[in-house]
Amino acid sequence: MTQPTFRFRPAPLSAALLACLAAPAWAQDARHQEPKDLDAVVVRATPLARTAEDLARPVEVLAGQRLDEVRANSLGETVSRLPGTQSSYFGPGVGRPIIRGLDGARVQVLSDGLASGDVSTVSVDHAVTIEPFMANQIEVLKGPSTLLYGSGAIGGAVNVVDGRIPEAATEQPLEGRAELRAGSVADERTGMVRLDGTNAAGNLVFHFDALHRETGDYDIPGFAEHQHDDHGDDDHDDDDDHDEELAHGTLPNSALRTDSGALGVSWVGERGFLGVGYSLFNTRYGVPGHMAHDDHGHDDDDDDDDHDDHDEHGHEAGVRVVMDQRRTELRGGLNDLGGFESLRVKLAHNEYTHTEYEGDEIGTVFDNDSVEGRLELVHRPLAGWDGAFGLQFSRRDFSAVGEEAFVPDSKSRDTGVFWVGERTFGGLDLELGARYDQNRIDPDSVAASAPSRDFDTTSLSAAARWNFGDDFHLSFGLDRAQRSPTAEELYSEGLHVATQSYEFGDARLDTETANRAEIGMHWHSGPLRLGAALYHVRYDDFIYLAETGIVDGGIPARVWTQADARFSGGEIDLQWTFLENHAGAWDLRAFGDIVRGRLDGDGTREVSFSVPHGDHTHDYTTDIALHGNLPRIAPARLGGELRWQSASGNWRAGLGAVRYASQDDIAEYEEETAGYTLVHANLAWHLDTPGGNAWEVFLDGSNLLDREARPHTSFLKELAPLPGRNVSAGVRLFF
């Protein structure tokens, strides 16, 4: 099998999108994104239909114009300007949300209430199979969400609502949106189209969407590899020959190509709906900083682009990933069921394949076949409590084939039951919840060192909102949440190419328990809104990947282990419409967040592992500290944005900046990271046409000062900075 090419080629889908943009309107009313009060948007991540303003537990929502302005290639980057939320980074194709310093297996990524079905928690180089450009709204649940979504949401959840299976008839027989955009930093070309329609009888509703994106290697402000200033200028001059060999100005092997599409159809009646959907997500991306040497004897005269081991800049071909997911869903709902208000059923089957190429050769293939089902039954008031019962189950069959498959094949089975409820006592709104889960993991290579494991987890939650009036309320939250270890944490053993380290699991790991306390406030008075929160989480038996300090053949060794840990932090968000006159409305937004993560154990723990070397091994035993800072904790941030919208609504603009502080609260063997400031801006012109369409031309900019930025949360920060200055422009059509 040959390595797929990443060169840009005109795509048939892009041509179709262009034709769609030029086509006449089909609907009578413009379907464009109106400005929305995001606090008033109904949050779908909870079975009780409540707005972000009504919920006692912290939640952030992106929708409408605000979502249009921040859509990015990855889900993590799309939500990264929300308070308390940052993004991991493993090149432009990979960015997973980080919530209050927690990521990976502690943050659940959902497609309208069901898991994404990918393996982005297995390795930091695996992308999330959810396309932000298809989202109607994105919801970020901060703090433990295990009550609703189980063990994998102990740190929070991000729910992407895409409407790919319709639940209600559309307002017009046919409506939708399309977009074409181009970006400068990586020669980006993106096109998407979305169609929703209803038959004349009003009971058959369909959905269709498609997206194509291509980028080349992206531009960077300086060198790809971090240049440590450890010597004087004279010594640095002696390294000129070495510097010439380093990537500069462009990051090799950072190209990206993504195709996504979906088709859904539903029957909608007066009391409910039943729908099915099928979607695909295919992406190909390079892993920056991972160069593969051509040791396979390919003919240098081969004219096939797919066999070209060097990119246009002359660098050796590197590790590239081809990811493909096919997802089939069934969803249904029924209202007014006697003592119950509604019943919702969701079922999804995912077939996922992730292939890593080293040059032209296949290195490792990851397969993940999963099924997940969810039932939510909303009951009428019981003893004054509104609430919902839920049942959730999932099955995952995971396999990895290749010399560098560091995680063994395994089967995982999870089943959970839960109840959430709420009641109002005068000016006090109270929310309670409980959940119980059974988890089982069966590795295929059953041995004394890799036994099957069973876990029982219980989570309890209480949240209260004290309403002092319509304009001001305080919120309080207490949670006890548990998480069972994942297969990667239990059974990893061997070279993890993505992180350039040896990684070793511990099959004896136990469940981790988080006890959270939080206090928050929300105040709004006319044009001014202010929100703030302080939280503290105490983890018992926190599972983390520890540095051992041992380096074998230039590759460090890391082990999964447990120790008590503490996370403390705070957030603040201010929004103020400080001027509104005949010229339009001027808004100021400012936000900040900070989190500190520390181990709180005593002494050290002895660990032993063996690094394979052909027909022999190197055996090691060492002690690791159970105290000190945790690695890759997100730095503190301050952000601000000035926004303007004309009185006519035809123009809007914004200019903002986010300052990421330096991170010097570092773990043992970890390097400090310098701070940086990212400046962004947007400009859009909107036009409603007589035919009922709406056109929008936009211009967006990011990292406008062209600063070198290396996120502390990234495993690649020493090899791959964030993209440099980018200006993207495009056109949207709403119909």
XYZ file of C-alpha atoms in Angstrom:
735
model
C 0.000 0.000 0.000
C 1.467 3.352 -0.971
C 1.529 6.565 0.973
C -1.300 8.931 -0.029
C -0.351 12.265 -1.525
C -1.097 15.517 0.274
C -0.618 17.880 -2.651
C -3.495 20.187 -3.427
C -5.676 19.177 -6.341
C -8.941 20.795 -7.470
C -11.682 18.733 -5.875
C -15.033 17.881 -7.469
C -16.696 18.736 -4.163
C -15.295 22.267 -4.252
C -16.690 22.751 -7.735
C -20.071 21.571 -6.551
C -19.947 23.975 -3.627
C -19.132 26.851 -5.957
C -22.116 25.941 -8.081
C -24.271 25.898 -4.976
C -23.100 29.388 -4.023
C -23.967 30.683 -7.467
C -27.362 28.987 -7.614
C -30.640 30.885 -7.141
C -32.432 30.760 -3.838
C -34.807 27.910 -3.103
C -36.288 29.239 0.133
C -38.297 32.362 0.733
C -36.716 33.553 3.988
C -33.045 34.112 4.758
C -31.684 31.391 7.015
C -28.572 33.281 8.124
C -27.057 33.145 11.574
C -28.722 35.838 13.675
C -26.957 37.245 16.741
C -27.883 35.070 19.702
C -27.992 35.488 23.439
C -25.835 32.459 24.208
C -27.065 32.288 27.807
C -30.578 31.700 26.397
C -29.619 28.795 24.091
C -31.078 25.462 25.226
C -28.304 23.070 26.261
C -28.846 19.644 24.688
C -26.118 17.886 26.680
C -28.566 17.459 29.562
C -31.876 15.554 29.212
C -33.719 18.385 30.973
C -34.287 21.196 28.477
C -32.586 24.113 30.208
C -30.617 27.135 29.038
C -27.050 27.943 30.038
C -28.488 30.719 32.231
C -30.795 28.283 34.070
C -28.246 25.559 34.866
C -26.512 25.645 38.231
C -23.440 23.768 36.959
C -20.981 25.670 34.724
C -21.505 25.446 30.966
C -20.393 27.529 27.968
C -22.205 27.648 24.606
C -21.055 28.680 21.130
C -23.682 29.286 18.439
C -24.672 31.708 15.697
C -22.242 34.410 14.627
C -19.869 33.750 17.529
C -19.448 30.172 16.374
C -18.935 31.272 12.757
C -16.116 33.585 13.830
C -14.113 30.931 15.691
C -14.610 27.789 13.586
C -11.247 26.116 13.009
C -9.773 22.903 11.628
C -9.926 21.189 15.017
C -12.512 21.109 17.778
C -9.964 22.102 20.424
C -8.957 25.259 18.554
C -12.615 26.166 17.955
C -13.435 26.297 21.686
C -10.028 27.565 22.884
C -11.157 31.159 23.522
C -13.776 30.139 26.069
C -12.843 30.680 29.742
C -11.319 27.548 31.258
C -10.919 25.826 27.895
C -7.709 25.423 25.907
C -6.534 23.011 23.221
C -3.956 20.285 22.876
C -1.764 20.519 19.798
C -0.126 17.889 17.621
C -0.069 19.735 14.321
C -3.005 21.444 12.593
C -4.929 18.193 12.169
C -5.034 17.355 15.885
C -6.462 19.532 18.650
C -8.496 18.116 21.542
C -10.250 20.290 24.158
C -8.539 20.778 27.511
C -10.953 21.765 30.294
C -9.535 23.289 33.461
C -6.175 21.601 32.915
C -7.632 18.147 32.184
C -7.663 16.416 28.816
C -7.412 13.013 27.135
C -9.444 10.284 28.805
C -10.918 12.773 31.298
C -12.718 14.960 28.732
C -15.519 13.345 26.747
C -16.092 14.559 23.185
C -19.698 13.998 22.076
C -21.701 14.150 18.886
C -25.111 15.286 20.135
C -24.941 13.179 23.279
C -23.039 10.130 21.980
C -19.282 9.554 22.043
C -17.364 10.432 18.884
C -16.227 6.807 18.504
C -12.607 7.630 17.648
C -9.428 6.738 19.554
C -8.238 10.283 20.245
C -7.705 9.320 23.906
C -5.306 6.500 22.981
C -2.600 8.791 21.632
C -2.064 12.535 21.390
C -1.520 12.305 17.611
C -5.010 10.891 16.976
C -7.556 13.442 15.770
C -11.161 13.863 16.902
C -13.585 12.698 14.199
C -15.986 15.616 14.619
C -15.988 18.454 12.095
C -16.520 21.868 13.767
C -17.737 23.429 10.496
C -20.849 21.216 10.646
C -21.852 22.241 14.171
C -25.060 24.139 14.902
C -23.862 24.769 18.437
C -21.074 23.578 20.718
C -21.548 23.109 24.458
C -18.692 22.895 26.966
C -19.606 21.337 30.330
C -16.956 22.321 32.862
C -16.359 20.195 35.903
C -17.236 16.498 36.320
C -19.931 15.366 33.857
C -19.748 11.705 34.827
C -23.384 11.757 35.940
C -24.478 12.148 32.354
C -21.667 10.575 30.353
C -19.750 8.179 32.539
C -16.144 7.610 33.445
C -14.602 9.446 30.498
C -16.163 12.788 31.492
C -14.648 13.204 34.948
C -13.003 16.438 33.779
C -15.859 17.726 31.616
C -17.474 17.208 28.230
C -17.750 18.973 24.875
C -21.011 18.306 23.050
C -21.244 19.167 19.343
C -24.838 19.517 18.100
C -24.944 19.036 14.318
C -28.563 18.073 13.599
C -27.521 15.326 11.187
C -30.602 13.329 12.175
C -33.545 15.775 12.048
C -35.914 15.842 15.010
C -38.460 18.348 13.640
C -39.705 19.640 10.307
C -37.849 22.574 8.750
C -39.536 25.974 8.498
C -39.080 25.998 4.708
C -39.281 23.138 2.189
C -35.544 23.496 1.596
C -32.987 25.507 3.557
C -29.314 25.388 4.334
C -25.955 27.089 4.104
C -22.732 26.905 2.106
C -19.280 28.352 2.560
C -16.044 28.739 0.636
C -12.884 30.031 2.323
C -9.174 30.351 1.659
C -6.346 30.933 4.140
C -2.838 32.312 3.668
C -0.691 30.547 6.270
C -1.039 27.092 4.709
C -2.753 27.793 1.361
C -5.986 26.524 2.897
C -8.997 25.771 0.678
C -12.217 24.785 2.450
C -15.703 24.305 1.088
C -18.862 23.045 2.766
C -22.561 22.738 2.042
C -25.513 21.808 4.236
C -29.099 21.111 3.109
C -32.197 20.436 5.232
C -35.685 19.927 3.828
C -39.183 18.617 4.454
C -41.690 17.029 2.090
C -45.064 18.640 1.333
C -46.845 16.543 3.962
C -44.424 17.794 6.609
C -43.552 14.373 8.047
C -40.448 13.319 6.095
C -37.344 15.406 6.831
C -33.894 14.955 5.347
C -30.395 16.290 5.986
C -27.290 16.338 3.797
C -23.874 17.879 4.376
C -20.420 17.663 2.820
C -17.055 19.305 3.443
C -13.652 19.296 1.766
C -10.503 20.937 3.148
C -6.919 21.001 1.902
C -3.884 22.785 3.275
C -0.180 22.669 2.555
C 2.641 22.881 5.090
C 2.030 25.958 7.212
C 4.263 28.985 7.679
C 5.986 29.676 11.005
C 7.740 32.842 12.276
C 11.184 31.238 12.710
C 12.722 27.830 13.241
C 10.552 24.772 13.767
C 12.874 23.414 16.433
C 13.071 25.528 19.565
C 16.364 27.445 19.658
C 17.483 27.457 23.304
C 19.641 30.489 24.073
C 22.180 28.617 26.179
C 25.312 30.232 24.760
C 26.631 33.514 23.494
C 26.254 34.948 20.026
C 29.783 33.903 18.997
C 29.029 30.296 19.787
C 25.735 30.579 17.968
C 27.537 31.750 14.839
C 29.524 28.519 14.869
C 26.234 26.657 14.525
C 25.225 28.317 11.247
C 25.771 25.116 9.281
C 23.555 23.259 11.714
C 20.850 25.951 11.545
C 20.749 25.675 7.773
C 19.647 22.055 8.178
C 16.754 23.017 10.457
C 13.308 23.839 9.097
C 12.767 27.596 8.980
C 9.799 29.645 7.811
C 7.684 26.594 6.964
C 6.924 23.549 9.096
C 7.551 20.386 7.051
C 5.024 17.557 7.143
C 2.152 19.708 8.435
C -0.189 19.389 5.441
C -3.807 18.378 5.963
C -6.680 17.066 3.897
C -10.167 16.350 5.274
C -13.390 15.067 3.721
C -16.601 14.766 5.688
C -20.190 14.033 4.739
C -23.500 12.854 6.155
C -27.002 11.877 5.090
C -29.923 11.620 7.500
C -33.674 11.128 7.176
C -36.424 11.161 9.800
C -40.130 10.579 10.035
C -41.641 13.301 12.242
C -45.087 13.100 13.781
C -47.059 15.092 16.300
C -45.699 13.145 19.274
C -42.179 12.286 18.203
C -39.706 11.256 15.532
C -37.651 8.315 14.278
C -34.538 8.865 12.183
C -31.455 7.191 10.771
C -28.185 8.663 9.571
C -24.903 7.691 7.967
C -21.744 9.798 8.057
C -18.113 9.542 7.095
C -14.997 11.370 8.214
C -11.709 10.944 6.378
C -8.603 12.953 7.140
C -4.947 12.729 6.158
C -2.357 14.769 7.983
C 1.335 14.897 8.669
C 2.847 14.619 12.129
C 5.361 17.505 12.366
C 8.788 16.801 13.780
C 8.682 13.078 12.948
C 10.910 12.413 9.939
C 11.139 8.937 8.434
C 14.294 7.892 6.571
C 13.957 5.995 3.313
C 15.426 2.604 4.116
C 13.219 0.642 1.809
C 15.111 0.862 -1.460
C 12.594 2.753 -3.562
C 13.613 3.719 -7.065
C 14.656 7.365 -7.102
C 13.432 7.633 -10.675
C 9.888 6.686 -9.811
C 7.644 9.445 -11.149
C 4.690 8.516 -8.973
C 3.996 11.370 -6.520
C 2.769 8.849 -4.000
C 6.323 7.445 -3.800
C 8.085 10.781 -3.399
C 9.951 10.591 -0.095
C 10.770 14.311 -0.021
C 8.506 17.297 0.128
C 8.844 20.404 -2.025
C 11.332 21.896 0.441
C 13.666 18.937 0.166
C 12.957 17.516 3.637
C 12.665 13.791 4.120
C 9.141 12.410 4.156
C 7.786 11.983 7.678
C 5.110 10.163 9.596
C 1.676 10.691 8.112
C -1.720 9.546 9.267
C -4.740 8.419 7.281
C -7.876 8.227 9.397
C -11.255 6.945 8.269
C -14.498 6.607 10.222
C -17.921 5.386 9.108
C -20.769 6.037 11.538
C -24.343 4.725 11.470
C -26.917 6.175 13.875
C -30.495 5.549 14.908
C -32.352 8.105 16.995
C -35.928 8.344 18.148
C -38.105 10.351 20.494
C -41.618 10.153 21.889
C -43.481 12.751 23.977
C -46.406 12.596 26.454
C -46.061 9.063 27.831
C -48.470 9.185 30.742
C -46.280 9.724 33.800
C -43.321 10.641 31.612
C -42.783 13.754 29.567
C -40.506 12.242 26.934
C -38.406 9.299 25.866
C -35.211 9.658 23.820
C -33.252 6.749 22.373
C -29.855 7.046 20.633
C -27.762 4.279 19.082
C -24.503 4.611 17.120
C -22.139 2.150 15.463
C -18.644 3.305 14.467
C -16.075 1.643 12.220
C -12.778 3.455 12.628
C -9.348 2.882 11.085
C -6.199 4.896 11.729
C -3.136 4.090 9.625
C 0.285 5.573 10.316
C 2.725 5.748 7.394
C 6.470 6.056 7.877
C 7.619 7.314 4.511
C 5.928 4.934 2.066
C 5.579 2.046 4.474
C 2.700 1.285 6.810
C 3.937 1.541 10.382
C 0.932 0.842 12.590
C -2.791 0.331 11.952
C -5.335 1.050 14.690
C -8.873 -0.329 14.319
C -11.738 0.578 16.613
C -15.201 -0.925 16.257
C -17.630 0.523 18.773
C -21.329 0.529 19.593
C -22.987 2.924 22.027
C -26.592 3.231 23.115
C -28.346 5.736 25.333
C -31.874 5.985 26.712
C -33.227 9.057 28.510
C -36.654 9.037 30.174
C -37.803 12.424 31.487
C -40.400 11.991 34.230
C -43.070 14.364 35.409
C -42.634 15.917 38.882
C -42.075 13.336 41.630
C -42.400 14.794 45.138
C -41.764 18.175 43.533
C -38.665 17.025 41.599
C -38.344 17.316 37.841
C -35.876 14.759 36.568
C -34.762 12.072 34.159
C -33.640 8.471 34.354
C -30.988 7.229 31.995
C -29.332 4.062 30.759
C -26.107 4.022 28.760
C -24.022 1.158 27.388
C -21.020 0.920 25.112
C -18.774 -1.707 23.576
C -15.352 -1.115 22.071
C -13.201 -3.625 20.181
C -9.759 -2.096 19.726
C -6.792 -3.512 17.831
C -3.354 -2.236 16.862
C -1.158 -3.989 14.309
C 2.465 -3.078 13.598
C 5.932 -3.079 15.076
C 5.149 0.100 17.011
C 1.734 -0.901 18.368
C 2.410 0.027 21.982
C -1.146 -0.812 23.161
C -2.403 -4.430 22.946
C -5.730 -5.427 21.424
C -8.575 -5.168 23.902
C -12.333 -5.299 24.361
C -14.062 -2.801 26.639
C -17.630 -3.003 27.948
C -19.360 -0.244 29.925
C -22.866 -0.034 31.373
C -24.248 2.834 33.438
C -27.527 3.969 34.981
C -28.224 7.469 36.257
C -30.783 9.910 37.563
C -30.652 13.697 37.523
C -33.267 15.983 39.050
C -33.966 19.540 40.061
C -36.337 21.421 42.335
C -36.920 25.039 43.301
C -37.253 26.117 46.930
C -38.213 29.791 46.818
C -35.105 31.593 45.567
C -32.970 28.434 45.637
C -32.660 26.079 42.658
C -31.236 22.676 43.604
C -29.850 20.021 41.249
C -29.014 16.475 42.368
C -27.735 13.429 40.524
C -26.346 9.924 40.936
C -24.799 7.373 38.585
C -23.462 3.841 38.829
C -21.254 2.173 36.182
C -19.732 -1.236 35.574
C -16.655 -1.341 33.330
C -14.708 -4.334 32.053
C -11.533 -4.428 29.952
C -10.279 -7.664 28.388
C -6.861 -7.551 26.720
C -6.335 -10.191 24.057
C -2.899 -11.064 25.391
C -4.113 -12.316 28.763
C -1.182 -12.925 31.078
C -0.194 -12.386 34.662
C 1.103 -8.951 33.713
C -2.017 -8.096 31.661
C -5.105 -9.559 33.359
C -8.692 -8.633 32.589
C -10.009 -5.942 34.906
C -13.463 -5.101 36.275
C -14.360 -1.762 37.839
C -17.404 -0.354 39.621
C -17.704 3.428 39.810
C -20.208 5.627 41.610
C -20.693 9.365 41.100
C -22.807 11.806 43.118
C -23.466 15.475 42.493
C -25.207 18.408 44.110
C -25.444 21.923 42.715
C -27.392 24.923 43.946
C -28.173 28.356 42.565
C -29.224 31.075 44.962
C -31.186 33.740 43.114
C -30.923 37.134 44.737
C -33.034 38.583 41.938
C -33.356 38.508 38.185
C -29.922 40.099 37.788
C -27.713 38.292 40.292
C -27.181 34.741 41.488
C -24.584 32.637 43.254
C -23.967 28.993 42.402
C -22.421 26.221 44.489
C -21.348 22.748 43.417
C -20.174 19.588 45.166
C -19.263 16.438 43.238
C -17.846 13.017 43.896
C -16.871 11.442 40.585
C -14.976 8.258 39.774
C -13.081 7.123 36.675
C -11.844 3.659 35.796
C -8.459 3.287 34.071
C -8.349 2.948 30.303
C -6.711 0.127 28.357
C -3.857 2.465 27.416
C -3.108 3.256 31.060
C -3.274 -0.397 32.078
C -1.509 -2.210 29.265
C 0.763 0.133 27.263
C 4.183 -1.362 26.669
C 6.728 -0.222 24.136
C 7.731 2.620 21.849
C 5.128 5.352 21.389
C 6.269 6.999 18.165
C 3.942 10.006 18.458
C 5.466 11.216 21.727
C 8.943 9.827 20.948
C 9.027 7.916 24.212
C 8.751 4.434 25.673
C 5.436 4.102 27.474
C 4.571 1.504 30.097
C 1.194 0.869 31.709
C 0.356 -0.675 35.056
C -2.300 -3.389 35.098
C -2.712 -2.885 38.870
C -4.111 0.656 38.594
C -7.281 1.313 40.582
C -10.132 3.764 40.027
C -9.447 7.450 40.615
C -11.867 9.576 42.639
C -12.393 13.327 42.264
C -14.022 15.447 44.963
C -14.864 18.917 43.639
C -16.083 22.088 45.322
C -16.968 25.193 43.313
C -18.501 28.585 43.890
C -19.574 30.876 41.090
C -21.454 34.076 40.484
C -23.329 35.631 37.581
C -24.501 39.237 37.419
C -26.083 41.100 34.564
C -27.556 44.546 34.547
C -28.628 45.962 31.237
C -25.612 45.987 28.937
C -23.185 44.503 31.495
C -22.634 40.833 32.289
C -20.084 39.421 34.696
C -19.370 35.800 35.568
C -16.705 34.280 37.814
C -15.904 30.930 39.400
C -13.425 29.424 41.861
C -12.950 25.664 42.152
C -10.860 23.065 43.932
C -10.662 19.366 43.025
C -9.026 16.761 45.231
C -8.104 13.561 43.395
C -7.480 10.292 45.201
C -5.288 7.931 43.128
C -4.946 10.322 40.194
C -3.619 8.430 37.131
C -0.866 10.218 35.222
C 2.050 9.564 32.881
C 5.228 10.075 34.906
C 8.716 10.833 33.665
C 11.296 8.364 34.946
C 14.419 10.306 34.026
C 15.706 7.238 32.149
C 16.711 7.709 28.512
C 17.399 4.640 26.374
C 18.973 5.246 22.974
C 18.005 8.920 23.131
C 14.350 8.060 23.886
C 12.891 8.813 27.345
C 10.845 6.261 29.274
C 7.514 7.128 30.909
C 5.238 5.048 33.142
C 1.572 5.253 34.077
C 1.154 5.466 37.839
C -1.108 6.876 40.566
C -0.838 9.418 43.345
C -3.129 11.885 45.093
C -3.422 15.231 43.292
C -4.974 18.656 43.685
C -6.318 21.034 41.050
C -7.252 24.615 41.914
C -8.241 27.437 39.625
C -10.527 30.265 38.709
C -12.210 31.964 35.752
C -13.720 35.344 35.021
C -15.687 36.594 32.023
C -16.904 40.168 31.403
C -19.160 41.341 28.554
C -20.179 44.992 28.289
C -22.094 46.831 25.569
C -20.639 50.207 26.474
C -21.954 52.251 23.529
C -25.003 51.937 21.308
C -26.037 54.729 18.933
C -26.831 55.456 15.285
C -23.381 54.104 14.262
C -24.049 50.724 15.859
C -23.247 48.792 19.019
C -19.800 48.516 20.630
C -19.065 45.539 22.902
C -16.100 44.831 25.124
C -15.302 41.327 26.296
C -12.552 40.328 28.704
C -11.776 36.967 30.267
C -9.120 35.214 32.276
C -8.429 31.760 33.652
C -5.812 30.005 35.729
C -5.323 26.431 36.939
C -2.689 24.777 39.085
C -2.215 20.996 39.143
C 0.009 19.340 41.754
C 0.667 15.862 43.031
C -0.103 15.520 46.726
C 1.438 12.183 47.571
C 4.297 11.310 49.893
C 7.746 9.971 49.116
C 8.513 7.924 46.014
C 7.311 4.794 44.247
C 9.567 2.137 42.746
C 8.774 1.157 39.167
C 10.333 -1.474 36.910
C 10.136 -1.904 33.152
C 12.003 -3.464 30.229
C 12.885 -1.723 26.971
C 13.020 -4.193 24.054
C 16.076 -4.233 21.776
C 15.695 -6.975 19.179
C 16.245 -10.332 20.858
C 17.155 -8.826 24.221
C 15.914 -6.158 26.641
C 17.287 -3.433 28.848
C 15.834 -3.795 32.349
C 15.365 -0.751 34.573
C 14.236 -0.062 38.115
C 13.873 3.468 39.428
C 11.962 5.646 41.884
C 9.507 8.341 40.838
C 8.374 11.164 43.094
C 4.729 11.281 44.178
C 4.778 15.029 44.779
C 5.446 18.202 42.797
C 3.834 19.798 39.749
C 1.983 17.779 37.143
C 3.299 17.975 33.548
C 1.763 19.903 30.635
C -0.648 21.977 32.758
C -2.231 24.792 30.750
C -0.801 28.243 31.568
C -2.794 31.185 32.881
C -4.417 33.473 30.296
C -5.880 36.953 29.906
C -7.929 37.837 26.863
C -9.824 40.817 25.527
C -11.906 41.663 22.487
C -13.545 44.784 21.089
C -16.554 44.130 18.828
C -18.709 46.419 16.677
C -21.912 45.824 14.745
C -23.512 48.473 12.575
C -27.011 49.713 13.321
C -28.226 48.213 10.034
C -26.738 44.832 10.902
C -24.851 44.675 7.597
C -21.366 45.087 9.073
C -19.596 43.603 12.061
C -15.968 43.627 13.150
C -13.805 42.548 16.042
C -10.252 42.914 17.295
C -8.866 40.915 20.194
C -5.834 39.369 21.836
C -5.108 36.524 24.240
C -2.011 36.595 26.426
C -0.701 33.145 27.447
C 1.555 33.429 30.479
C 4.867 31.632 30.730
C 4.609 28.287 32.490
C 7.279 27.802 35.143
C 5.244 25.565 37.476
C 6.725 22.518 35.813
C 7.130 18.855 36.612
C 10.451 17.099 37.089
C 12.331 16.698 33.769
C 9.984 19.196 32.107
C 11.118 22.409 30.389
C 9.647 25.842 31.076
C 7.622 27.463 28.293
C 7.761 31.137 27.367
C 4.608 33.240 27.237
C 3.167 34.660 24.043
C 0.347 36.882 22.793
C -1.973 35.933 19.931
C -3.856 38.764 18.212
C -6.960 38.015 16.136
C -9.469 40.065 14.148
C -12.555 39.596 12.018
C -14.590 41.643 9.555
C -17.846 40.611 7.863
C -20.342 42.225 5.478
C -23.840 40.784 5.392
C -26.506 41.263 2.723
C -30.105 40.052 2.612
C -31.281 39.695 -0.993
C -34.836 40.291 -2.300
C -35.131 36.584 -3.109
C -34.790 35.637 0.541
C -31.142 34.618 0.557
C -28.428 36.041 2.766
C -24.845 36.511 1.619
C -21.902 37.130 3.881
C -18.351 38.034 2.893
C -15.810 37.702 5.690
C -12.165 38.342 6.481
C -10.539 36.747 9.525
C -7.018 37.031 10.923
C -5.127 35.061 13.563
C -1.686 35.509 15.122
C -1.556 38.833 13.333
C 1.714 39.837 15.038
C 3.335 36.650 13.677
C 4.581 35.565 17.120
C 6.317 32.286 17.855
C 3.920 30.352 20.086
C 4.661 26.998 21.697
C 1.750 25.705 23.835
C 2.920 24.166 27.080
C 0.224 21.485 26.711
C 1.795 20.143 23.501
C 4.140 17.143 23.291
C 5.529 18.818 20.141
C 6.289 22.241 21.592
C 10.053 21.808 21.077
C 9.578 20.769 17.434
C 6.436 22.461 16.131
C 5.224 25.976 17.033
C 1.728 27.195 16.228
C 1.124 28.614 12.727
C 2.305 32.154 12.026
C 0.203 35.019 10.712
C -2.903 33.804 8.906
C -5.473 35.774 6.940
C -8.492 33.879 5.674
C -11.302 35.175 3.507
C -14.442 33.680 2.102
C -18.124 33.870 1.386
C -21.117 32.291 3.086
C -24.589 31.768 1.673
C -27.636 31.180 3.892
C -30.833 30.106 2.187
